[in-house]
Structures are given as C-alpha cells and as structure tokens.
Short mmCIF file of C-alpha atoms in Angstrom, two decimals:
data_model
loop_
_atom_site.label_atom_id
_atom_site.label_comp_id
_atom_site.label_asym_id
_atom_site.label_seq_id
_atom_site.Cartn_x
_atom_site.Cartn_y
_atom_site.Cartn_z
CA MET A 38 -98.59 -25.54 105.65
CA THR A 39 -101.02 -23.88 108.04
CA GLU A 40 -100.18 -21.10 110.48
CA ALA A 41 -100.29 -23.61 113.33
CA ASP A 42 -97.88 -25.90 111.53
CA THR A 43 -95.53 -22.98 110.82
CA SER A 44 -95.35 -22.05 114.50
CA ALA A 45 -94.13 -25.57 115.27
CA LEU A 46 -90.92 -25.09 113.28
CA LEU A 47 -87.58 -24.70 115.01
CA GLY A 48 -85.72 -21.38 114.98
CA PRO A 49 -82.10 -20.58 115.97
CA ALA A 50 -82.94 -20.22 119.68
CA ASP A 51 -84.83 -23.55 119.67
CA ILE A 52 -81.92 -25.36 118.02
CA ARG A 53 -79.40 -24.04 120.54
CA ARG A 54 -81.71 -24.82 123.47
CA LEU A 55 -82.23 -28.41 122.31
CA ALA A 56 -78.53 -28.90 121.64
CA ALA A 57 -77.66 -27.58 125.11
CA GLU A 58 -80.32 -29.78 126.74
CA LEU A 59 -78.88 -32.87 125.04
CA ASP A 60 -75.26 -31.76 125.38
CA VAL A 61 -74.98 -32.19 121.62
CA ARG A 62 -71.88 -30.82 119.94
CA PRO A 63 -72.19 -31.23 116.16
CA THR A 64 -69.35 -33.39 114.88
CA LYS A 65 -67.48 -33.42 111.59
CA LYS A 66 -67.29 -37.22 111.87
CA LEU A 67 -71.07 -37.48 111.50
CA GLY A 68 -71.23 -34.55 109.06
CA GLN A 69 -73.67 -32.73 111.32
CA ASN A 70 -74.88 -29.23 110.43
CA PHE A 71 -78.32 -28.39 111.78
CA VAL A 72 -80.72 -26.16 109.81
CA HIS A 73 -82.09 -23.39 112.02
CA ASP A 74 -84.04 -21.35 109.46
CA PRO A 75 -87.80 -22.10 109.13
CA ASN A 76 -87.95 -20.49 105.67
CA THR A 77 -85.34 -22.95 104.40
CA VAL A 78 -87.22 -26.07 105.54
CA ARG A 79 -90.47 -24.68 104.14
CA ARG A 80 -88.69 -24.13 100.83
CA ILE A 81 -87.33 -27.69 100.83
CA VAL A 82 -90.77 -29.19 101.43
CA ALA A 83 -92.35 -26.98 98.75
CA THR A 84 -89.65 -27.97 96.24
CA ALA A 85 -90.16 -31.67 97.02
CA ALA A 86 -93.80 -31.30 95.85
CA LEU A 87 -94.99 -34.15 98.02
CA ASP A 88 -98.32 -35.89 97.64
CA PRO A 89 -100.39 -36.31 100.84
CA ALA A 90 -100.13 -40.08 100.28
CA ASP A 91 -96.31 -40.06 100.20
CA VAL A 92 -94.31 -42.00 102.76
CA VAL A 93 -91.20 -39.88 103.20
CA LEU A 94 -87.82 -41.18 104.27
CA GLU A 95 -85.66 -38.61 106.04
CA VAL A 96 -82.01 -39.40 106.70
CA GLY A 97 -80.20 -37.51 109.44
CA PRO A 98 -83.13 -35.61 110.97
CA GLY A 99 -80.90 -34.25 113.71
CA LEU A 100 -82.88 -32.03 116.07
CA GLY A 101 -86.00 -32.15 113.88
CA SER A 102 -86.03 -28.93 111.83
CA LEU A 103 -86.95 -30.57 108.54
CA THR A 104 -88.99 -33.34 110.18
CA LEU A 105 -91.47 -30.82 111.59
CA ALA A 106 -91.92 -29.28 108.13
CA LEU A 107 -92.37 -32.67 106.42
CA LEU A 108 -95.01 -34.14 108.73
CA PRO A 109 -97.93 -31.94 107.58
CA ALA A 110 -97.13 -32.64 103.92
CA ALA A 111 -96.96 -36.45 103.95
CA GLN A 112 -98.87 -39.49 105.10
CA ARG A 113 -95.91 -40.63 107.19
CA VAL A 114 -92.27 -39.77 107.81
CA VAL A 115 -89.69 -42.43 108.59
CA ALA A 116 -86.61 -40.75 110.07
CA VAL A 117 -83.31 -42.66 110.15
CA GLU A 118 -80.87 -41.20 112.67
CA ILE A 119 -77.52 -42.76 113.55
CA ASP A 120 -77.01 -40.72 116.73
CA PRO A 121 -78.88 -42.49 119.57
CA VAL A 122 -79.31 -39.31 121.62
CA LEU A 123 -80.92 -37.46 118.71
CA ALA A 124 -83.02 -40.47 117.70
CA GLN A 125 -84.42 -40.80 121.23
CA ARG A 126 -85.28 -37.09 121.53
CA LEU A 127 -86.95 -36.57 118.15
CA PRO A 128 -90.37 -38.12 118.94
CA ARG A 129 -90.68 -35.93 122.04
CA THR A 130 -89.77 -32.81 120.05
CA VAL A 131 -92.54 -33.61 117.58
CA THR A 132 -95.03 -34.40 120.35
CA ASP A 133 -94.19 -31.11 122.09
CA ARG A 134 -94.38 -28.92 119.00
CA ALA A 135 -96.87 -30.69 116.72
CA PRO A 136 -98.85 -33.14 118.87
CA GLY A 137 -101.49 -33.68 116.20
CA LEU A 138 -98.85 -35.04 113.82
CA ALA A 139 -96.83 -37.21 116.20
CA ASP A 140 -98.50 -40.44 115.04
CA ARG A 141 -97.16 -39.86 111.52
CA LEU A 142 -93.54 -40.22 112.66
CA THR A 143 -91.39 -43.36 112.93
CA VAL A 144 -87.79 -43.00 114.11
CA LEU A 145 -85.13 -45.64 113.46
CA ASN A 146 -81.78 -45.42 115.25
CA GLU A 147 -79.85 -46.91 112.35
CA ASP A 148 -77.00 -46.23 109.93
CA ALA A 149 -78.55 -45.12 106.61
CA LEU A 150 -75.74 -46.90 104.76
CA ARG A 151 -76.89 -50.22 106.21
CA VAL A 152 -80.65 -49.79 106.54
CA THR A 153 -82.66 -52.31 104.53
CA ALA A 154 -86.01 -52.31 102.79
CA ASP A 155 -87.33 -54.69 105.46
CA GLN A 156 -86.72 -52.05 108.15
CA LEU A 157 -88.59 -49.40 106.18
CA THR A 158 -92.17 -49.44 104.94
CA ASN A 159 -92.01 -48.80 101.23
CA PRO A 160 -91.06 -45.11 101.25
CA THR A 161 -92.02 -43.28 98.09
CA ALA A 162 -89.76 -40.25 98.53
CA LEU A 163 -86.48 -39.28 100.17
CA VAL A 164 -86.23 -35.73 101.52
CA ALA A 165 -83.16 -35.04 103.61
CA ASN A 166 -80.39 -32.73 104.68
CA LEU A 167 -77.75 -35.39 104.18
CA PRO A 168 -74.58 -35.62 106.25
CA TYR A 169 -71.86 -34.11 104.08
CA ASN A 170 -69.39 -36.97 104.38
CA VAL A 171 -71.67 -39.79 103.17
CA SER A 172 -74.20 -38.07 100.91
CA VAL A 173 -73.45 -39.89 97.63
CA PRO A 174 -73.06 -43.38 99.17
CA VAL A 175 -76.35 -42.92 101.06
CA VAL A 176 -78.24 -41.88 97.92
CA LEU A 177 -76.84 -44.80 95.91
CA HIS A 178 -77.59 -47.29 98.69
CA LEU A 179 -81.19 -46.12 99.05
CA LEU A 180 -81.84 -46.05 95.29
CA ALA A 181 -80.63 -49.66 95.11
CA GLU A 182 -82.44 -50.84 98.24
CA LEU A 183 -85.79 -49.08 97.81
CA PRO A 184 -87.47 -49.55 94.41
CA THR A 185 -90.61 -47.87 95.77
CA MET A 186 -88.67 -44.61 96.19
CA THR A 187 -89.55 -42.74 93.00
CA LYS A 188 -87.99 -39.37 93.83
CA ALA A 189 -85.58 -37.67 96.17
CA LEU A 190 -84.75 -34.13 97.14
CA VAL A 191 -81.49 -33.96 99.03
CA MET A 192 -79.43 -31.11 100.39
CA VAL A 193 -75.71 -31.68 99.94
CA GLN A 194 -72.52 -29.66 99.50
CA ALA A 195 -72.81 -27.48 96.40
CA GLU A 196 -69.76 -29.12 94.84
CA VAL A 197 -71.21 -32.58 95.43
CA ALA A 198 -74.55 -31.46 93.98
CA ASP A 199 -72.80 -30.41 90.78
CA ARG A 200 -71.08 -33.80 90.52
CA MET A 201 -74.29 -35.70 91.14
CA ALA A 202 -76.09 -33.79 88.38
CA ALA A 203 -73.19 -33.51 85.91
CA ARG A 204 -73.70 -34.56 82.30
CA PRO A 205 -71.28 -36.42 80.00
CA GLY A 206 -68.53 -34.18 78.66
CA SER A 207 -68.30 -32.09 81.82
CA LYS A 208 -65.02 -31.93 83.74
CA ILE A 209 -66.85 -32.82 86.94
CA TYR A 210 -68.76 -35.75 85.41
CA GLY A 211 -67.57 -38.89 87.15
CA ILE A 212 -68.47 -41.97 89.17
CA PRO A 213 -71.31 -40.36 91.19
CA SER A 214 -72.81 -38.87 88.02
CA VAL A 215 -72.88 -42.18 86.15
CA LYS A 216 -74.06 -44.34 89.03
CA ILE A 217 -76.93 -42.02 89.92
CA ALA A 218 -77.85 -41.85 86.23
CA TRP A 219 -78.20 -45.65 86.29
CA TYR A 220 -81.28 -45.18 88.45
CA ALA A 221 -82.52 -41.68 87.85
CA GLU A 222 -82.13 -38.18 86.47
CA ALA A 223 -80.53 -35.70 88.87
CA ARG A 224 -80.82 -31.91 88.64
CA ARG A 225 -79.47 -29.19 90.85
CA VAL A 226 -82.53 -27.05 91.61
CA ALA A 227 -81.48 -24.50 94.24
CA THR A 228 -78.57 -23.10 96.24
CA VAL A 229 -78.74 -22.96 100.05
CA PRO A 230 -76.56 -20.38 101.82
CA ARG A 231 -74.28 -21.53 104.63
CA SER A 232 -75.83 -19.01 107.02
CA VAL A 233 -78.93 -21.17 107.61
CA PHE A 234 -76.89 -23.85 109.41
CA TRP A 235 -75.46 -24.28 112.87
CA PRO A 236 -72.58 -24.61 113.04
CA VAL A 237 -71.94 -22.59 109.88
CA PRO A 238 -70.15 -24.86 107.34
CA ASN A 239 -67.25 -23.70 105.20
CA VAL A 240 -69.18 -24.25 101.97
CA ASP A 241 -72.57 -23.50 100.45
CA SER A 242 -75.10 -26.27 99.98
CA ALA A 243 -77.50 -27.08 97.17
CA LEU A 244 -80.70 -29.03 96.59
CA VAL A 245 -80.59 -31.90 94.11
CA LEU A 246 -83.83 -33.32 92.73
CA ILE A 247 -83.57 -36.98 91.73
CA GLU A 248 -86.38 -38.57 89.72
CA ARG A 249 -86.23 -42.31 89.12
CA GLY A 250 -86.30 -43.51 85.52
CA THR A 251 -85.99 -46.86 83.77
CA THR A 252 -83.03 -48.88 85.00
CA PRO A 253 -80.91 -50.50 82.26
CA ASP A 254 -81.51 -54.21 81.75
CA ALA A 255 -78.01 -55.30 82.66
CA ASP A 256 -75.84 -56.56 85.52
CA ARG A 257 -75.41 -53.50 87.75
CA ALA A 258 -72.35 -54.83 89.57
CA LYS A 259 -70.50 -55.42 86.30
CA VAL A 260 -71.45 -52.00 84.91
CA PHE A 261 -70.43 -50.24 88.14
CA GLY A 262 -67.13 -52.13 88.18
CA LEU A 263 -66.48 -50.89 84.66
CA VAL A 264 -67.35 -47.32 85.67
CA ASP A 265 -64.91 -47.50 88.59
CA ALA A 266 -62.16 -48.73 86.25
CA ALA A 267 -62.83 -46.05 83.63
CA PHE A 268 -62.52 -43.19 86.13
CA ALA A 269 -59.66 -44.62 88.20
CA GLN A 270 -57.24 -42.89 85.82
CA ARG A 271 -59.18 -39.95 84.41
CA ARG A 272 -56.35 -38.56 82.30
CA LYS A 273 -55.88 -41.76 80.34
CA THR A 274 -57.77 -42.80 77.25
CA LEU A 275 -60.28 -45.57 77.73
CA ARG A 276 -57.99 -47.93 75.82
CA ALA A 277 -55.33 -47.45 78.50
CA ALA A 278 -57.60 -46.96 81.51
CA LEU A 279 -59.48 -50.20 80.85
CA ALA A 280 -56.45 -52.34 80.05
CA THR A 281 -56.51 -54.12 83.42
CA TRP A 282 -60.29 -54.48 83.36
CA ALA A 283 -60.24 -56.01 79.85
CA GLY A 284 -57.06 -58.02 80.25
CA SER A 285 -54.99 -55.89 77.86
CA ALA A 286 -55.07 -52.52 76.13
CA ASP A 287 -55.62 -54.20 72.77
CA ARG A 288 -58.62 -56.16 74.04
CA ALA A 289 -60.01 -53.00 75.64
CA ALA A 290 -59.69 -51.22 72.30
CA ASP A 291 -61.43 -54.09 70.51
CA LEU A 292 -64.36 -54.14 72.97
CA LEU A 293 -64.69 -50.35 72.79
CA THR A 294 -64.70 -50.36 69.00
CA ARG A 295 -67.26 -53.18 68.84
CA SER A 296 -69.45 -51.17 71.25
CA GLY A 297 -69.31 -48.11 69.00
CA ILE A 298 -66.98 -46.18 71.33
CA ASP A 299 -63.75 -44.47 70.27
CA PRO A 300 -60.85 -46.14 72.16
CA SER A 301 -59.11 -42.76 72.38
CA ALA A 302 -62.07 -41.22 74.23
CA ARG A 303 -62.06 -40.69 77.99
CA GLY A 304 -64.50 -41.91 80.60
CA GLU A 305 -66.14 -38.54 81.12
CA THR A 306 -67.56 -38.62 77.59
CA LEU A 307 -69.56 -41.84 78.07
CA THR A 308 -73.22 -42.02 79.07
CA VAL A 309 -74.54 -44.71 81.40
CA ARG A 310 -75.95 -46.41 78.28
CA ASP A 311 -72.45 -46.48 76.77
CA PHE A 312 -71.02 -48.10 79.88
CA THR A 313 -73.87 -50.62 79.87
CA ALA A 314 -73.30 -51.52 76.23
CA LEU A 315 -69.56 -51.97 76.85
CA ALA A 316 -70.14 -54.20 79.89
CA GLN A 317 -72.59 -56.32 77.90
CA MET A 318 -70.13 -56.60 75.00
CA ALA A 319 -67.46 -57.83 77.40
CA GLY A 320 -69.93 -60.37 78.79
CA LYS A 321 -70.68 -61.69 75.31
CA ALA A 322 -66.99 -62.06 74.57
CA HIS A 323 -66.47 -63.95 77.84
CA PRO A 324 -69.79 -65.45 78.98
#
C-alpha cells in the first residue's frame, strides 16, 4: 500500500465523525463493531495475501475501514452490507478518500445469509470483519454458494475462531468445525485486541484463514444432517446419539461398525471423512 493509500484509511476520529453524521448507533442485533485502527486493517490485508487479480467479497463493510485498505490490493471489491444507511454512504466515503479507486467498488444492500452467486461476480476471496452473531452461518453459506471463492480471511470472536479451526479430538470440535472442514482447511492465524473496535466488545477477536480444498464426493445435506445428529447430544456415545437418525441404537451400532468406527466413540473424534463414510454406508443400506 502506498503512502497515498495509507492516508485514505479511517482513524478513530473519522469513524466517530461518520457515525455522528449518519446517526449510526452500532447495534448488538446486527453484531456491529467498527474497526478504527489503520494498522489493524493493513495487517488484515497483508495476511490475506491477495493477488491483484482477485475479486474480493467483503461482508459487513460498515463505515468502510477495511474496504479502503482492500481496494488498492484487489482488482475489485464487492461489499455486501445489510444496513441501508451504511450501504448508501460507503461509495461516497471511498470517492472522498480514495477517488482513484472508487471504480473498483460495488456495494450491495443485501443480507449476506441470502445473497446468491447470481448477485455477485465470481469472487475469488472473502475478506471481512464478520458480524459476531452470524459469522459461522455466513461463512458456510458463502462456501456453498460461491465455488469460485478459493480462500477467506475472516475476523470473528476468538472463541468462534477456535471452534472453526478445531481438529478432531478437541473439546471444542463440533458442528462448525466439521462443516467448514467439508469445504476447506481453517486455521487461526492471529489475535486481534478488543481495543481496535468501536464500540469496544467484551471479547477479543481472531483472524481465521480458510483455504478451500477438495469437497467429498457425497450428498452434503445427508452428511450435514448426520453431523447435526451426532453433536446434538455430545455426552452420548455415537451408538446412542445416532439412534434416532439410524432408526435404532442397534442399527446405528451396525452402521458405525461397518464404517470402521467404534460405536462407543463420540462425535468429536470423527473427521469429516468419517462422517461422509458413515452417511454413505447408511445410504447403501437404505438406497
């Protein structure tokens, strides 16, 4: 990023001025916490390691802190903002502060949980400070909807970051861990202090790097249904936890055994490949 680009970034005074101008009061309902530290957004963009040809999807751009840092590093930025006031103001903020980059920005006033591939133009990367309350559902929706998106760098609550990147056998390994692993490998790569946000949240945040891999050749809906069933009662063995899913505890035990899985194991010990094999075994038993 050049010196001119750096001067375009928003600082604490800029964030408060824009918020006052728009009469914006960050809400817990929308999970809004605005980044006001230029060093943090520079760090996020550097960590994302974008190619100049990348089309970047940003979810929840807010007042534009990260947007202004992304524009010099990518071919285009498509920003999806659910708040109509913020969505309307963002293009003018970019025009005011980085006029030479304004033509790289597209803003959609949409819900990221409902946005479709047809509304976007084949983004190759997701880089976003995600709203805390919908971070995992947004990531899963976009991974499913956008096959062109090969990587993501998202800022989420530190606790959520750990769950997203957890490995089998961990106490925090669960539904988000398995479902993200269906599409990609997730790694927590950095911690972000709460002091860089306004308003200051009650928790620290973290950056999670998600790199798409090879998706299993199986019915995703059936595998995800199995994952939901396995973790619905974490303390139970798989034989017991999957009794309803399989039709009975005995049938669950039989399917587990035939899939090479110990019926007395628990869901947190299974990889996404294990869940896939079990779902496929059940499909063979009942086509």
